[in-house]
Every structure is written in C-alpha cells, then in structure tokens.
Coordinates of C-alpha atoms in Angstrom, one line a residue:
Chain I
X1 CA 0.3 -9.4 0.7
X2 CA -0.3 -5.9 -0.5
X3 CA 1.3 -2.8 0.9
X4 CA -0.8 0.2 1.8
X5 CA 1.2 3.3 1.2
X6 CA 0.3 6.6 2.9
X7 CA -0.6 8.2 -0.4
X8 CA -3.4 5.6 -0.8
X9 CA -4.9 7.0 2.5
X10 CA -5.0 10.5 1.0
X11 CA -6.4 9.2 -2.3
X12 CA -9.1 7.2 -0.5
X13 CA -10.1 10.2 1.6
X14 CA -10.2 12.5 -1.5
X15 CA -12.2 9.9 -3.5
X16 CA -14.6 9.3 -0.7
X17 CA -15.2 13.0 0.0
X18 CA -15.5 13.7 -3.7
X19 CA -18.2 11.1 -4.1
X20 CA -20.1 12.4 -1.0
X21 CA -19.8 16.0 -2.1
X22 CA -21.2 15.1 -5.5
X23 CA -24.0 13.0 -4.0
X24 CA -24.9 15.8 -1.5
X25 CA -24.8 18.7 -4.0
X26 CA -26.8 16.8 -6.7
X27 CA -29.7 16.3 -4.3
X28 CA -32.9 18.2 -5.1
X29 CA -34.3 19.9 -2.0
X30 CA -31.6 22.3 -0.8
X31 CA -33.1 22.6 2.7
X32 CA -33.0 18.8 3.3
X33 CA -29.6 18.5 1.9
X34 CA -28.0 21.4 3.8
X35 CA -26.6 19.4 6.6
X36 CA -25.0 16.6 4.4
X37 CA -23.6 19.4 2.2
X38 CA -21.9 21.0 5.2
X39 CA -20.5 17.7 6.4
X40 CA -19.2 16.5 3.0
X41 CA -17.6 19.9 2.4
X42 CA -15.8 19.6 5.8
X43 CA -14.7 16.1 4.6
X44 CA -13.3 17.5 1.4
X45 CA -11.4 20.2 3.4
X46 CA -10.0 17.5 5.7
X47 CA -9.0 15.3 2.7
X48 CA -7.1 18.3 1.2
X49 CA -5.4 18.9 4.5
X50 CA -4.3 15.2 4.5
X51 CA -2.9 15.8 1.0
X52 CA -0.9 18.8 2.1
X53 CA 0.4 17.1 5.2
X54 CA 1.4 14.0 3.1
X55 CA 3.8 16.1 1.0
X56 CA 5.3 17.8 4.1
X57 CA 5.9 14.5 5.9
X58 CA 9.3 12.9 5.6
X59 CA 8.8 9.4 7.0
X60 CA 5.8 7.4 5.7
X61 CA 4.9 4.1 7.4
X62 CA 3.4 1.5 5.1
X63 CA 0.7 -1.0 6.3
X64 CA 0.4 -4.5 5.1
X65 CA -2.9 -6.3 4.1
X66 CA -2.7 -10.1 3.6
X67 CA -5.3 -10.1 0.9
X68 CA -4.5 -13.7 -0.2
X69 CA -5.2 -15.0 3.3
X70 CA -8.5 -13.1 3.6
X71 CA -9.9 -13.8 0.1
X72 CA -11.7 -17.0 1.2
X73 CA -13.5 -15.0 3.9
X74 CA -14.5 -12.2 1.5
X75 CA -15.8 -14.8 -1.0
X76 CA -17.8 -16.4 1.8
X77 CA -19.3 -13.0 2.8
X78 CA -20.3 -12.4 -0.8
X79 CA -21.9 -15.8 -1.2
X80 CA -23.7 -15.3 2.1
X81 CA -25.1 -11.9 1.0
X82 CA -26.3 -13.5 -2.3
X83 CA -27.6 -16.8 -1.0
X84 CA -27.9 -16.5 2.8
X85 CA -31.6 -15.7 2.9
X86 CA -32.5 -18.5 0.5
X87 CA -30.3 -21.1 2.1
X88 CA -31.5 -20.3 5.5
X89 CA -29.4 -18.9 8.4
X90 CA -28.7 -22.2 10.2
X91 CA -27.5 -24.0 7.1
X92 CA -25.5 -21.1 5.6
X93 CA -23.9 -20.1 8.9
X94 CA -23.0 -23.8 9.8
X95 CA -21.2 -23.9 6.4
X96 CA -19.5 -20.6 7.3
X97 CA -18.3 -22.0 10.6
X98 CA -17.0 -25.2 9.0
X99 CA -15.3 -23.4 6.1
X100 CA -13.6 -20.7 8.3
X101 CA -12.4 -23.4 10.7
X102 CA -11.1 -25.6 7.9
X103 CA -9.5 -22.9 5.8
X104 CA -7.9 -21.0 8.6
X105 CA -6.7 -24.0 10.7
X106 CA -3.0 -23.4 10.8
X107 CA -1.9 -27.0 11.1
X108 CA -2.2 -30.1 8.9
X109 CA -5.8 -31.1 8.3
X110 CA -6.3 -34.6 9.5
X111 CA -9.6 -36.6 9.7
X112 CA -9.5 -36.1 13.4
X113 CA -9.3 -32.3 13.1
X114 CA -12.1 -32.2 10.5
X115 CA -14.3 -34.3 12.9
X116 CA -13.4 -31.8 15.7
X117 CA -14.5 -28.9 13.4
X118 CA -17.9 -30.6 12.8
X119 CA -18.5 -31.4 16.5
X120 CA -17.5 -27.9 17.6
X121 CA -19.6 -26.3 14.8
X122 CA -22.6 -28.4 15.7
X123 CA -22.4 -27.6 19.4
X124 CA -22.0 -23.9 18.6
X125 CA -25.0 -23.9 16.3
X126 CA -27.0 -25.7 19.0
X127 CA -26.1 -22.8 21.4
X128 CA -27.1 -20.3 18.7
X129 CA -30.4 -22.1 18.1
X130 CA -31.1 -22.2 21.9
X131 CA -30.3 -18.5 22.3
X132 CA -32.1 -17.0 19.2
X133 CA -34.9 -19.4 18.3
X134 CA -35.8 -21.0 21.6
X135 CA -35.0 -18.2 24.1
X136 CA -35.4 -14.9 22.1
X137 CA -38.0 -16.3 19.6
X138 CA -36.3 -14.8 16.6
X139 CA -37.7 -16.2 13.3
X140 CA -34.6 -16.4 11.1
X141 CA -34.8 -17.2 7.3
X142 CA -35.0 -21.0 7.0
X143 CA -34.3 -23.6 4.3
X144 CA -36.6 -26.6 4.7
X145 CA -36.5 -27.4 8.4
X146 CA -33.6 -25.2 9.5
Chain K
X1 CA -29.7 10.0 47.8
X2 CA -32.2 9.1 45.1
X3 CA -30.2 6.1 44.2
X4 CA -31.0 4.4 47.5
X5 CA -34.7 4.6 46.7
X6 CA -34.3 2.3 43.7
X7 CA -31.6 0.0 45.2
X8 CA -33.9 -3.0 45.9
X9 CA -34.8 -3.1 42.2
X10 CA -31.5 -4.7 41.5
X11 CA -32.1 -7.6 43.8
X12 CA -34.9 -9.3 41.9
X13 CA -34.2 -12.9 40.8
X14 CA -34.0 -12.0 37.1
X15 CA -31.7 -9.0 37.6
X16 CA -29.3 -10.9 39.8
X17 CA -29.2 -13.8 37.3
X18 CA -28.5 -11.3 34.5
X19 CA -25.7 -9.7 36.6
X20 CA -24.1 -13.1 37.3
X21 CA -24.3 -14.1 33.7
X22 CA -23.1 -10.7 32.4
X23 CA -20.2 -10.7 34.9
X24 CA -19.0 -14.3 34.2
X25 CA -19.5 -13.8 30.4
X26 CA -17.7 -10.4 30.5
X27 CA -14.8 -11.8 32.5
X28 CA -14.4 -14.7 30.0
X29 CA -14.8 -12.4 27.0
X30 CA -12.4 -9.9 28.4
X31 CA -9.9 -12.7 29.0
X32 CA -10.1 -13.8 25.3
X33 CA -7.5 -11.9 23.4
X34 CA -9.1 -10.0 20.5
X35 CA -12.5 -9.6 22.2
X36 CA -12.4 -6.0 23.5
X37 CA -15.0 -4.5 25.9
X38 CA -16.3 -2.3 23.0
X39 CA -16.8 -5.3 20.7
X40 CA -18.3 -7.4 23.5
X41 CA -20.9 -4.7 24.3
X42 CA -21.6 -4.1 20.6
X43 CA -22.2 -7.9 20.1
X44 CA -24.5 -8.1 23.1
X45 CA -26.7 -5.1 22.3
X46 CA -29.0 -7.1 19.9
X47 CA -29.6 -9.6 22.8
X48 CA -30.9 -6.9 25.0
X49 CA -33.5 -5.8 22.5
X50 CA -36.0 -8.3 23.8
X51 CA -35.3 -7.6 27.4
X52 CA -36.9 -5.0 29.6
X53 CA -34.8 -1.7 29.4
X54 CA -33.3 -2.1 32.9
X55 CA -32.5 -5.7 32.3
X56 CA -30.7 -4.9 29.0
X57 CA -28.8 -2.1 30.6
X58 CA -27.8 -4.2 33.6
X59 CA -26.5 -6.9 31.2
X60 CA -24.5 -4.3 29.2
X61 CA -23.2 -2.6 32.4
X62 CA -22.0 -5.9 33.9
X63 CA -20.3 -6.9 30.7
X64 CA -18.6 -3.5 30.4
X65 CA -17.3 -3.7 34.0
X66 CA -16.2 -7.3 33.8
X67 CA -14.5 -7.1 30.4
X68 CA -12.3 -4.2 31.5
X69 CA -11.1 -6.3 34.5
X70 CA -11.1 -9.6 32.7
X71 CA -8.7 -8.2 30.0
X72 CA -6.0 -8.3 32.6
X73 CA -6.1 -12.1 32.8
X74 CA -4.6 -12.7 29.3
X75 CA -2.4 -9.7 29.9
X76 CA -0.9 -11.2 33.0
X77 CA -0.8 -14.8 31.8
X78 CA 0.1 -14.4 28.1
X79 CA 1.4 -10.8 27.7
X80 CA -1.6 -10.2 25.4
X81 CA -3.9 -7.6 26.9
X82 CA -7.5 -8.6 26.5
X83 CA -8.4 -5.0 26.1
X84 CA -6.5 -1.7 25.4
X85 CA -7.4 -0.7 29.0
X86 CA -5.1 -3.4 30.3
X87 CA -1.9 -2.5 28.4
X88 CA -0.4 -0.9 31.5
X89 CA -1.2 -4.0 33.6
X90 CA 0.9 -6.2 31.3
X91 CA 4.1 -4.2 32.1
X92 CA 4.4 -5.6 35.6
X93 CA 1.7 -8.4 35.5
X94 CA 3.6 -10.5 32.9
X95 CA 7.0 -10.3 34.7
X96 CA 5.2 -11.4 37.9
X97 CA 3.7 -14.4 36.0
X98 CA 7.2 -15.3 34.7
X99 CA 8.4 -15.3 38.3
X100 CA 5.6 -17.8 39.2
X101 CA 3.5 -15.1 40.9
X102 CA 0.6 -15.0 38.5
X103 CA -2.0 -15.9 41.1
X104 CA -0.8 -13.0 43.3
X105 CA -0.9 -10.6 40.3
X106 CA -4.5 -11.7 39.5
X107 CA -5.5 -11.1 43.1
X108 CA -4.1 -7.6 43.0
X109 CA -5.8 -7.0 39.7
X110 CA -9.3 -7.9 40.9
X111 CA -9.0 -6.3 44.3
X112 CA -7.7 -3.0 42.8
X113 CA -10.3 -3.1 40.1
X114 CA -13.0 -3.5 42.7
X115 CA -11.8 -0.6 44.8
X116 CA -11.3 1.7 41.8
X117 CA -14.6 0.6 40.3
X118 CA -16.6 1.3 43.5
X119 CA -15.1 4.8 43.7
X120 CA -15.9 5.4 40.1
X121 CA -19.6 4.3 40.5
X122 CA -20.0 6.7 43.5
X123 CA -18.7 9.5 41.3
X124 CA -21.3 8.5 38.7
X125 CA -24.1 8.4 41.4
X126 CA -23.3 11.9 42.8
X127 CA -22.2 13.8 39.7
X128 CA -24.8 12.6 37.2
X129 CA -27.9 14.3 38.6
X130 CA -26.0 17.6 39.0
X131 CA -25.0 17.6 35.4
X132 CA -28.4 16.3 34.3
X133 CA -30.1 19.3 36.0
X134 CA -27.6 21.6 34.3
X135 CA -28.4 20.0 30.9
X136 CA -32.0 21.2 31.3
X137 CA -30.8 24.6 30.4
X138 CA -29.7 23.4 27.0
X139 CA -31.5 24.6 23.9
X140 CA -31.2 23.4 20.2
X141 CA -28.0 25.4 19.6
X142 CA -26.3 24.0 22.7
X143 CA -27.4 20.4 21.9
X144 CA -26.0 20.9 18.4
X145 CA -22.6 21.9 19.7
X146 CA -22.6 19.2 22.3
X147 CA -23.1 16.6 19.5
X148 CA -20.3 18.2 17.6
X149 CA -18.1 18.2 20.7
X150 CA -18.8 14.5 21.2
X151 CA -17.5 13.8 17.7
X152 CA -14.5 16.1 17.9
X153 CA -13.4 14.9 21.3
X154 CA -13.5 11.2 20.4
X155 CA -11.8 12.0 17.1
X156 CA -8.9 13.6 18.8
X157 CA -8.4 11.0 21.5
X158 CA -9.2 7.7 19.7
X159 CA -7.2 8.3 16.6
X160 CA -3.5 8.5 15.8
X161 CA -4.0 11.5 13.5
X162 CA -6.5 14.3 14.4
X163 CA -7.3 14.8 10.7
X164 CA -8.1 11.1 10.1
X165 CA -10.1 11.1 13.4
X166 CA -12.2 14.1 12.3
X167 CA -12.6 12.6 8.9
X168 CA -13.9 9.4 10.5
X169 CA -16.3 11.4 12.6
X170 CA -17.5 13.2 9.5
X171 CA -18.1 9.9 7.7
X172 CA -20.3 8.9 10.6
X173 CA -22.3 12.1 10.6
X174 CA -22.8 11.8 6.8
X175 CA -23.9 8.1 7.1
X176 CA -26.5 9.3 9.7
X177 CA -28.1 11.4 7.0
X178 CA -29.0 8.4 4.8
X179 CA -32.7 7.7 4.8
X180 CA -35.6 10.2 5.5
X181 CA -34.9 13.8 6.6
X182 CA -36.6 14.0 10.0
X183 CA -38.1 17.5 9.6
X184 CA -38.9 17.7 5.8
X185 CA -39.5 14.0 5.2
X186 CA -37.4 14.0 2.0
X187 CA -35.6 10.8 1.0
X188 CA -31.8 11.2 0.9
X189 CA -29.0 9.0 -0.6
X190 CA -31.3 6.0 -0.9
X191 CA -29.4 4.5 -3.9
X192 CA -30.7 1.0 -3.0
X193 CA -33.7 -0.2 -1.0
X194 CA -31.2 -1.5 1.6
X195 CA -30.8 2.1 2.8
X196 CA -34.4 3.3 2.7
X197 CA -34.6 3.0 6.5
X198 CA -31.2 4.6 7.0
X199 CA -28.3 2.9 8.7
X200 CA -29.5 0.8 11.6
X201 CA -27.3 1.8 14.7
X202 CA -27.0 -1.8 15.9
X203 CA -25.9 -3.0 12.4
X204 CA -23.3 -0.3 12.3
X205 CA -22.1 -1.0 15.8
X206 CA -21.7 -4.7 15.3
X207 CA -20.3 -4.3 11.8
X208 CA -17.7 -1.6 12.6
X209 CA -16.4 -3.3 15.8
X210 CA -16.8 -7.1 15.2
X211 CA -16.1 -7.7 11.6
X212 CA -12.7 -5.9 11.4
X213 CA -11.7 -7.8 14.5
X214 CA -12.6 -11.1 12.8
X215 CA -10.6 -10.1 9.7
X216 CA -7.6 -9.1 11.8
X217 CA -7.7 -12.3 13.8
X218 CA -7.6 -14.4 10.6
X219 CA -5.0 -12.2 8.9
X220 CA -2.5 -12.4 11.7
X221 CA 0.1 -15.2 12.0
X222 CA -0.3 -17.8 14.8
X223 CA 0.6 -16.4 18.2
X224 CA 2.8 -18.7 20.3
X225 CA 1.1 -19.1 23.7
X226 CA 3.4 -19.7 26.7
X227 CA 1.8 -20.0 30.1
X228 CA 3.7 -20.1 33.3
X229 CA 3.0 -22.2 36.4
X230 CA 0.4 -20.6 38.7
X231 CA 1.6 -20.7 42.3
X232 CA -0.8 -20.8 45.3
X233 CA -1.1 -17.7 47.4
X234 CA -3.5 -16.8 50.2
X235 CA -6.2 -14.4 49.2
X236 CA -6.2 -12.8 52.6
X237 CA -2.5 -12.1 52.3
X238 CA -3.0 -10.5 48.9
X239 CA -5.9 -8.5 50.3
X240 CA -3.9 -7.2 53.2
X241 CA -1.0 -6.2 51.0
X242 CA -3.3 -4.6 48.4
X243 CA -5.1 -2.5 51.0
X244 CA -1.7 -1.4 52.4
X245 CA -0.8 0.1 49.0
X246 CA -2.9 3.3 49.6
X247 CA -0.7 5.5 47.4
X248 CA -1.0 3.2 44.3
X249 CA -4.7 2.8 44.9
X250 CA -5.3 6.6 45.4
X251 CA -3.2 7.5 42.3
X252 CA -5.0 4.9 40.2
X253 CA -8.5 5.8 41.3
X254 CA -8.0 9.6 41.0
X255 CA -6.5 9.3 37.5
X256 CA -9.3 6.9 36.5
X257 CA -12.0 9.2 37.7
X258 CA -10.6 12.3 36.1
X259 CA -9.9 10.6 32.8
X260 CA -13.3 8.9 32.8
X261 CA -15.0 12.3 33.2
X262 CA -13.1 13.6 30.2
X263 CA -15.3 12.7 27.2
X264 CA -13.7 10.2 24.8
X265 CA -10.5 9.4 26.9
X266 CA -11.1 5.8 27.9
X267 CA -9.4 3.1 30.0
X268 CA -6.3 2.8 28.0
X269 CA -5.3 6.4 28.8
X270 CA -6.4 6.0 32.4
X271 CA -4.2 2.9 32.9
X272 CA -1.1 4.3 31.2
X273 CA -1.4 7.7 33.0
X274 CA -1.8 6.2 36.4
X275 CA 1.1 3.7 35.7
X276 CA 3.3 6.6 34.7
X277 CA 2.3 8.6 37.9
X278 CA 2.9 5.8 40.4
X279 CA 6.2 5.0 38.7
X280 CA 7.3 8.7 39.0
X281 CA 6.3 8.9 42.7
X282 CA 7.6 5.5 43.8
X283 CA 10.8 5.0 45.8
X284 CA 11.4 1.8 43.9
X285 CA 11.3 3.1 40.3
X286 CA 13.8 0.5 39.1
X287 CA 11.4 -2.3 40.1
X288 CA 8.8 -1.2 37.6
X289 CA 8.6 -3.4 34.5
X290 CA 10.1 -6.2 36.5
X291 CA 7.1 -7.3 38.5
X292 CA 6.2 -4.5 40.8
X293 CA 2.7 -5.0 42.3
X294 CA 2.1 -1.2 42.6
X295 CA 2.2 -1.1 38.8
X296 CA -0.8 -3.5 38.6
X297 CA -2.6 -1.9 41.5
X298 CA -2.5 1.6 40.0
X299 CA -3.3 0.5 36.4
X300 CA -6.2 -1.7 37.4
X301 CA -7.8 0.6 39.9
X302 CA -7.5 3.3 37.2
X303 CA -9.1 1.5 34.4
X304 CA -12.1 0.4 36.5
X305 CA -12.4 3.7 38.3
X306 CA -12.9 5.1 34.7
X307 CA -16.0 3.0 34.0
X308 CA -18.5 4.9 36.2
X309 CA -17.3 8.5 35.4
X310 CA -17.2 7.6 31.7
X311 CA -21.0 7.3 31.9
X312 CA -21.5 10.7 33.5
X313 CA -21.2 12.8 30.3
X314 CA -22.9 9.9 28.4
X315 CA -26.1 9.8 30.5
X316 CA -26.5 13.5 30.9
X317 CA -25.3 15.0 27.5
X318 CA -25.0 12.0 25.2
X319 CA -21.2 12.5 25.0
X320 CA -19.4 9.3 25.9
X321 CA -16.4 9.1 28.2
X322 CA -14.9 6.1 26.4
X323 CA -15.4 4.2 23.1
X324 CA -17.3 1.5 25.0
X325 CA -19.5 4.1 26.6
X326 CA -20.2 5.3 23.0
X327 CA -21.4 1.8 22.1
X328 CA -23.5 1.8 25.2
X329 CA -25.6 4.6 23.8
X330 CA -26.9 2.0 21.4
X331 CA -28.2 0.1 24.4
X332 CA -30.2 3.1 25.5
X333 CA -31.5 4.1 22.0
X334 CA -32.7 0.5 21.3
X335 CA -35.2 1.0 24.1
X336 CA -36.1 4.5 22.9
X337 CA -34.2 6.2 25.7
X338 CA -32.2 9.3 24.7
X339 CA -29.4 10.5 26.9
X340 CA -30.2 13.7 28.8
X341 CA -32.3 15.0 31.7
X342 CA -35.2 12.7 30.7
X343 CA -33.2 9.7 32.0
X344 CA -33.5 11.1 35.5
X345 CA -37.2 12.1 35.3
X346 CA -39.3 9.9 32.9
X347 CA -36.9 6.9 33.1
X348 CA -35.6 7.5 36.6
X349 CA -36.4 4.0 37.8
X350 CA -34.6 2.4 34.9
X351 CA -31.6 4.7 35.1
X352 CA -31.1 4.4 38.8
X353 CA -31.6 0.6 38.7
X354 CA -28.9 0.5 36.0
X355 CA -26.5 2.7 38.0
X356 CA -27.1 0.7 41.2
X357 CA -26.5 -2.5 39.4
X358 CA -23.1 -1.3 38.4
X359 CA -22.2 -1.1 42.1
X360 CA -23.4 -4.7 42.6
X361 CA -21.5 -5.7 39.4
X362 CA -18.3 -4.5 41.1
X363 CA -18.8 -6.9 43.9
X364 CA -19.6 -9.7 41.5
X365 CA -16.6 -8.9 39.4
X366 CA -14.4 -9.3 42.5
X367 CA -16.0 -12.6 43.6
X368 CA -16.2 -14.3 40.2
X369 CA -13.0 -12.7 38.9
X370 CA -10.9 -14.3 41.7
X371 CA -12.4 -17.7 41.0
X372 CA -12.7 -17.5 37.2
X373 CA -9.1 -16.4 36.6
X374 CA -8.0 -20.0 36.9
X375 CA -10.7 -21.2 34.5
X376 CA -10.0 -18.4 32.0
X377 CA -6.8 -20.0 30.9
X378 CA -8.9 -22.4 28.8
X379 CA -10.8 -19.6 27.1
X380 CA -7.5 -17.9 26.4
X381 CA -6.4 -21.0 24.4
X382 CA -9.5 -20.9 22.1
X383 CA -8.0 -21.0 18.6
X384 CA -8.5 -17.8 16.5
X385 CA -10.3 -19.7 13.7
X386 CA -13.0 -20.9 16.1
X387 CA -13.2 -17.5 17.7
X388 CA -13.5 -15.7 14.4
X389 CA -16.2 -18.1 13.1
X390 CA -18.2 -17.8 16.3
X391 CA -18.0 -13.9 16.3
X392 CA -19.1 -13.8 12.6
X393 CA -22.1 -16.0 13.3
X394 CA -23.1 -14.1 16.5
X395 CA -22.8 -10.8 14.5
X396 CA -25.1 -12.2 11.7
X397 CA -27.8 -13.5 14.1
X398 CA -27.5 -10.6 16.5
X399 CA -27.9 -8.0 13.8
X400 CA -30.8 -9.9 12.2
X401 CA -32.7 -10.3 15.5
X402 CA -33.2 -6.6 16.0
X403 CA -35.5 -5.8 13.0
X404 CA -35.8 -9.2 11.3
X405 CA -34.3 -7.5 8.3
X406 CA -31.7 -9.3 6.1
X407 CA -30.7 -5.9 4.7
X408 CA -29.4 -4.9 8.1
X409 CA -27.1 -8.0 8.0
X410 CA -25.8 -6.9 4.5
X411 CA -25.2 -3.4 5.8
X412 CA -23.4 -4.8 8.8
X413 CA -21.1 -7.0 6.7
X414 CA -20.4 -4.2 4.1
X415 CA -19.6 -1.6 6.9
X416 CA -17.4 -4.2 8.7
X417 CA -15.4 -5.0 5.6
X418 CA -15.1 -1.3 4.7
X419 CA -13.9 -0.5 8.2
X420 CA -11.2 -3.2 8.0
X421 CA -9.7 -1.5 5.0
X422 CA -10.3 2.0 6.5
X423 CA -8.4 0.9 9.7
X424 CA -5.5 -0.1 7.5
X425 CA -5.5 3.5 6.2
X426 CA -5.4 4.8 9.8
X427 CA -9.1 5.6 10.3
X428 CA -10.8 4.4 13.5
X429 CA -14.3 3.0 14.2
X430 CA -15.2 4.9 17.4
X431 CA -15.6 8.4 15.7
X432 CA -17.7 6.8 12.9
X433 CA -20.0 5.1 15.3
X434 CA -20.3 8.3 17.4
X435 CA -21.0 10.2 14.2
X436 CA -23.8 7.8 13.3
X437 CA -25.3 8.1 16.8
X438 CA -24.9 11.8 17.3
X439 CA -25.6 12.7 13.7
X440 CA -29.5 12.8 14.0
X441 CA -29.2 14.8 17.3
X442 CA -26.8 17.3 15.6
X443 CA -29.0 17.6 12.4
X444 CA -32.4 17.8 14.2
X445 CA -31.1 20.5 16.6
X446 CA -29.4 22.3 13.7
X447 CA -32.7 22.4 11.8
X448 CA -34.6 23.6 14.9
X449 CA -32.0 26.2 15.5
X450 CA -32.4 27.3 11.8
X451 CA -36.2 27.7 12.4
X452 CA -35.7 29.7 15.6
X453 CA -33.0 31.8 14.0
X454 CA -35.3 32.7 11.2
X455 CA -37.2 35.0 13.6
X456 CA -34.0 36.5 15.0
X457 CA -30.6 37.6 13.6
X458 CA -29.8 34.5 11.5
X459 CA -28.4 31.0 12.1
X460 CA -24.7 32.1 12.6
X461 CA -25.7 34.6 15.3
X462 CA -28.0 32.1 17.0
X463 CA -25.4 29.3 17.1
X464 CA -22.6 31.5 18.4
X465 CA -24.2 33.8 20.9
X466 CA -24.4 33.3 24.6
X467 CA -21.8 32.1 27.2
X468 CA -23.0 28.5 27.0
X469 CA -22.6 28.3 23.2
X470 CA -19.2 29.9 23.4
X471 CA -18.1 27.6 26.1
X472 CA -19.0 24.5 24.2
X473 CA -17.5 25.9 21.0
X474 CA -14.3 26.6 23.0
X475 CA -14.3 23.0 24.2
X476 CA -14.7 21.8 20.6
X477 CA -11.8 23.9 19.5
X478 CA -9.7 22.8 22.5
X479 CA -10.3 19.2 21.8
X480 CA -9.2 19.7 18.2
X481 CA -6.2 21.7 19.5
X482 CA -5.3 18.9 21.8
X483 CA -5.4 16.5 18.9
X484 CA -3.1 18.7 16.8
X485 CA -0.7 19.1 19.8
X486 CA -0.7 15.3 20.1
X487 CA 0.1 14.9 16.4
X488 CA 3.0 17.4 16.6
X489 CA 4.4 15.7 19.7
X490 CA 4.2 12.3 18.0
X491 CA 6.0 13.6 14.9
X492 CA 8.8 15.0 17.0
X493 CA 9.4 11.6 18.5

C-alpha cells in the first residue's frame, strides 16, 4: 500500500506539463504547433496554480494505492502488450480471465473453485467468440486455431 | 412535429429487438455495482460500429436510459448505487428495503423513472430543432468557443477541484493534437508508430472509463452483501400511490430537465438537487432517510428526466449535458456524424429515429424494469474478480474490433492504467475524454478563424468580437467561476 500525498499531485502536474511544453515548443513548424503550444502553456499555468494552492492549503488528504494487490494485473497487462498478438486473442485473454479469477479470488482456492473458474472462463470466451467472430465477423489475431 | 414523421422507423423488427436487448442489458449492467452508465455506453460503442447508424444509436440510447434506472436496483437492495445518478435513491430506498418494502421501492423507482424519462424526451424533441436552427448562425470563432465551453463546463462540474478539472480537460485537448495536423498535414508528437494515426476515440473512451474501474474493483476489499427479504406488493397499488405523489414527481422532473439542459451537470446532481428540494418542501421532513417514498420518486424521476435534455446541447452544439452524453458523441462520430445542424438536415432520419426510440425505450424500461428487478439480485452477486476479468476482455476485443489494430488495444490499456493513477491524484476521466473529442473541433475552427482573421483585424479581434462570441466567452468564464465558487464552498466546510 502506498500513500499518495497531495504534493505528488502537484509534482505530477508540473512534470506532465513540463514534458508537454518541451514537446510542443521543440516541434518544427510553428504554425502546426501553435494550438498544442497554447494548450501546454495553459497546463503549465494550471500546474503552477496547483503548486501555489498546495502551500496555502492547511489540510491535505492522502489517497492510498494498493500496489501490491494490483501488481499481478499490471504484469498481466505488460505480458499481453508484448505477447498478445503472437499468442492470439482467444488464448491470451482466456489466460487473463483464469489468472485474474484465480489471483483475486478472496477465499481459499480449492479444486472445486478452480474448476468453477475454468467453466465460467470457457463459457465467457464462448460468448465472446459468438459475439465478435461469429456475429460481428471480427478477425482477431490467432494462435494456431484460436 | 417532424418527429412523428419518422416514428414508424422505430418499429422495425431489428430496431425493436435492439431496443429490447439494450434495455434488458442496460438494466442488468446498471444493477451491477461498479458498472456505471458511462462505462456501459463506452464498452458498447465498439459493438455499434458494424451496425447501421440508427441501430447503433438506438442501442446506446436504450442502454443509457436503462442503466440510469437499473442503478437503483443495487442501491435499494444493497445500499450500493449502481451509478452516481442513484446516490439520492439510496437514502430512502435502502431503509425501505430494510423494512421489507424493497418491491414497493423498486416499483416507485421504475414508475417515476418512466414519468420523468418521458417528460425529458419530450423536452429533447421540442427543444433540439430550435437550438439546431440557432446553431446554423455559428461560424468558426463561435464553434471554437463552444468547444472550449464544453471542456470548461465539464471540468468545473465533474471534478472536485476546478484546477484539476481544467488540467484534465487540457490533457485531453493536447492528446487530440497527436497525429497529423488537419490543415497543414504536419506530423506531430508521433514518438512511436502506435500514435501515427492519433488517439482513437473509442480506444480512449474504453480505456479511460473501463480500465480504472477494473483496477478499482480489484483493489477494493471484499464488500459484504446483505440482502433483505422482498415482500409482495400489488403493482396497481404502487402505481396509484406513485401517481398521487404529484409534488414529488413535478419537483423531480423539473429539476431533472433543468439540470439536464445545463451542459456537464449529469444525473447525480439532478437526483441530489431534487431530493433536497422535495425534502425541504415536504410536511414529513423527519421521515426522509428512514424510508420515505417521496425521496425515491423525486430522485428517480429527476435522474431519468435528465437523460433527454442532456442530449439537447450534445446533438445541437456538441456540448454534452452529462458525462455519459459525452461518451455518446463517440457513438455519433464512429458513423461519421458530427453534432450540429447537419444531424437535423442530412441525417434527419437517423437522428429522429434515435430520438423516437428513446421514447419507446422509456416504456421498455418500465415494463422490463419491473420484471427484471427480481432477477437482478443474481447479477448483483457477481463476484468482482469475474466482473473485472470480463470487463477487461470485453475492453480488449471491443477496442480491437473498431480498426483491427493491436496498437489501439495498447493505447487503450496504457491510457486506462494512467487514468487509474491520475484518478488517485484527483483528476477525472470525463474532461479528458471531452478534450479528446472536442480538441479537433476546437483546433480546426481556431485555424479557420486564423485564416479569416488574416484578412481582418487579427485573430484576437476576430475571436472576441460580436455578441455571440462574447456570450459564449461569458459562459466559459461563468462555468470556471462556478467551479471556483464550489471549491471555496467545499474548503469552508
């Protein structure tokens, strides 16, 4: 669990607007970059306002992010981005379904529960296949047959 | 009375089937805690891509209507509002359920939603053409300010802090500039081939609304679900009582219509304002919060009366009346339809069929809502890990199906994860989405204004002269001023 302090908000806003201002003003054609330059400058102004208000505010509320709990999902997303197209959508998303169900199941994992995850996952993937491949005729990346 | 001319278009076999499926699906999605109307509409937009424009819009409209009403089911039965629009319903709905009067509460909810909804759609039918005619007078400078107004108004109403709201809107406007400049054809900010085509609107919509919800669902601790016994009550008796509560119905409907017409306000504000008003004017103030039916009637008629009017500024000016309406623009753009007067000239048949279908959707919402509310308790019990896995997969397939491009899926996932962290820092998704949608409109009109102004007294003079420009600029400033006032009021508390 990490705590998000209010100053982080200001730093994120400053960093983000700094990056966007740099990107907008380092572009070549000034005519084409005029609009993004105006927008990124407004963002920088708003980030500075956030900084000023941060120091004037007495009570700051911290937010919590349960990073440890979400790490498996972030790893899954990264793996999907890297391998999803090669593994095929049906195989990779079936694995996503099973892993999310298994990792985030709050109770003790018994054989019966795992069987339930597989059955529910299979039924859900059948619905997805029916909707996208059969009904909407979407050609998704495939691995061997699926 | 142009709408009557296209009324029979709704009653084709396919359209009715879509309406039924959209209504039932919407009610169930609304009942599922965590699936907000905005997310439901965002997830469905890719499905509508392969449909005819009117069929796609009918589906989205039915889902929008039904999810707003369906959100009350979990609110009444579990004290977990299915959507922000149902927060006020919970205040008296849940105490009624605790008293064993959940069936009665659900009856009031759907009957009031129907009455409020029908009033709202008639406002949409009669107000939209008037505003659309007026929009014909708009030139590039006015359209530029209207786009900016859309961003400022949603930033001030959908965020806890006006500065963070405006910052979110600016992020969206900046993201919209990625890709090719529409007038000069110059490539901008394409650091990776993923971004060569710019940010796909559907990928942004699905990512910004669905993925943070998935992450929040999995992050939260398990919610203990207690359900109370559902007594049997005669529908006719509920109907009679509901219709006798004219004051609650009128307050709810009027508040819903007014708040719906205000760009960016949304159902949550409509429900809470009408609840506060009926409580203030009631002789039984002390009963509110303990299971007073008037609380449900006012809140539910308001949040559904808001649906129709929230589409008035959307269809005519491209400025949405609620965050869900903002997402609905994606449903128009995916079929190459831009909000504005063209919707009532070139696309009149599609637009009027869509509006008429909203009226029929209200009837379906009432009929199916009353019968599905019993079934919805099973959907409510869907474990969060199954729900999260299902939403993730739907988001992946839905995003891919639009352009058959894996990069869109990557953009969707990256934007979604970033939005989750940004939301922890107090930023919201609706202004970013609206920035992405209105960004090209703002930039194109700004560039056109620049060209026109080159022959006159300069861009500043062109953008700020004339009563219409000044009025819209005043509205922009007023919306920001309102946000600042809200911030100050919140800090004093």
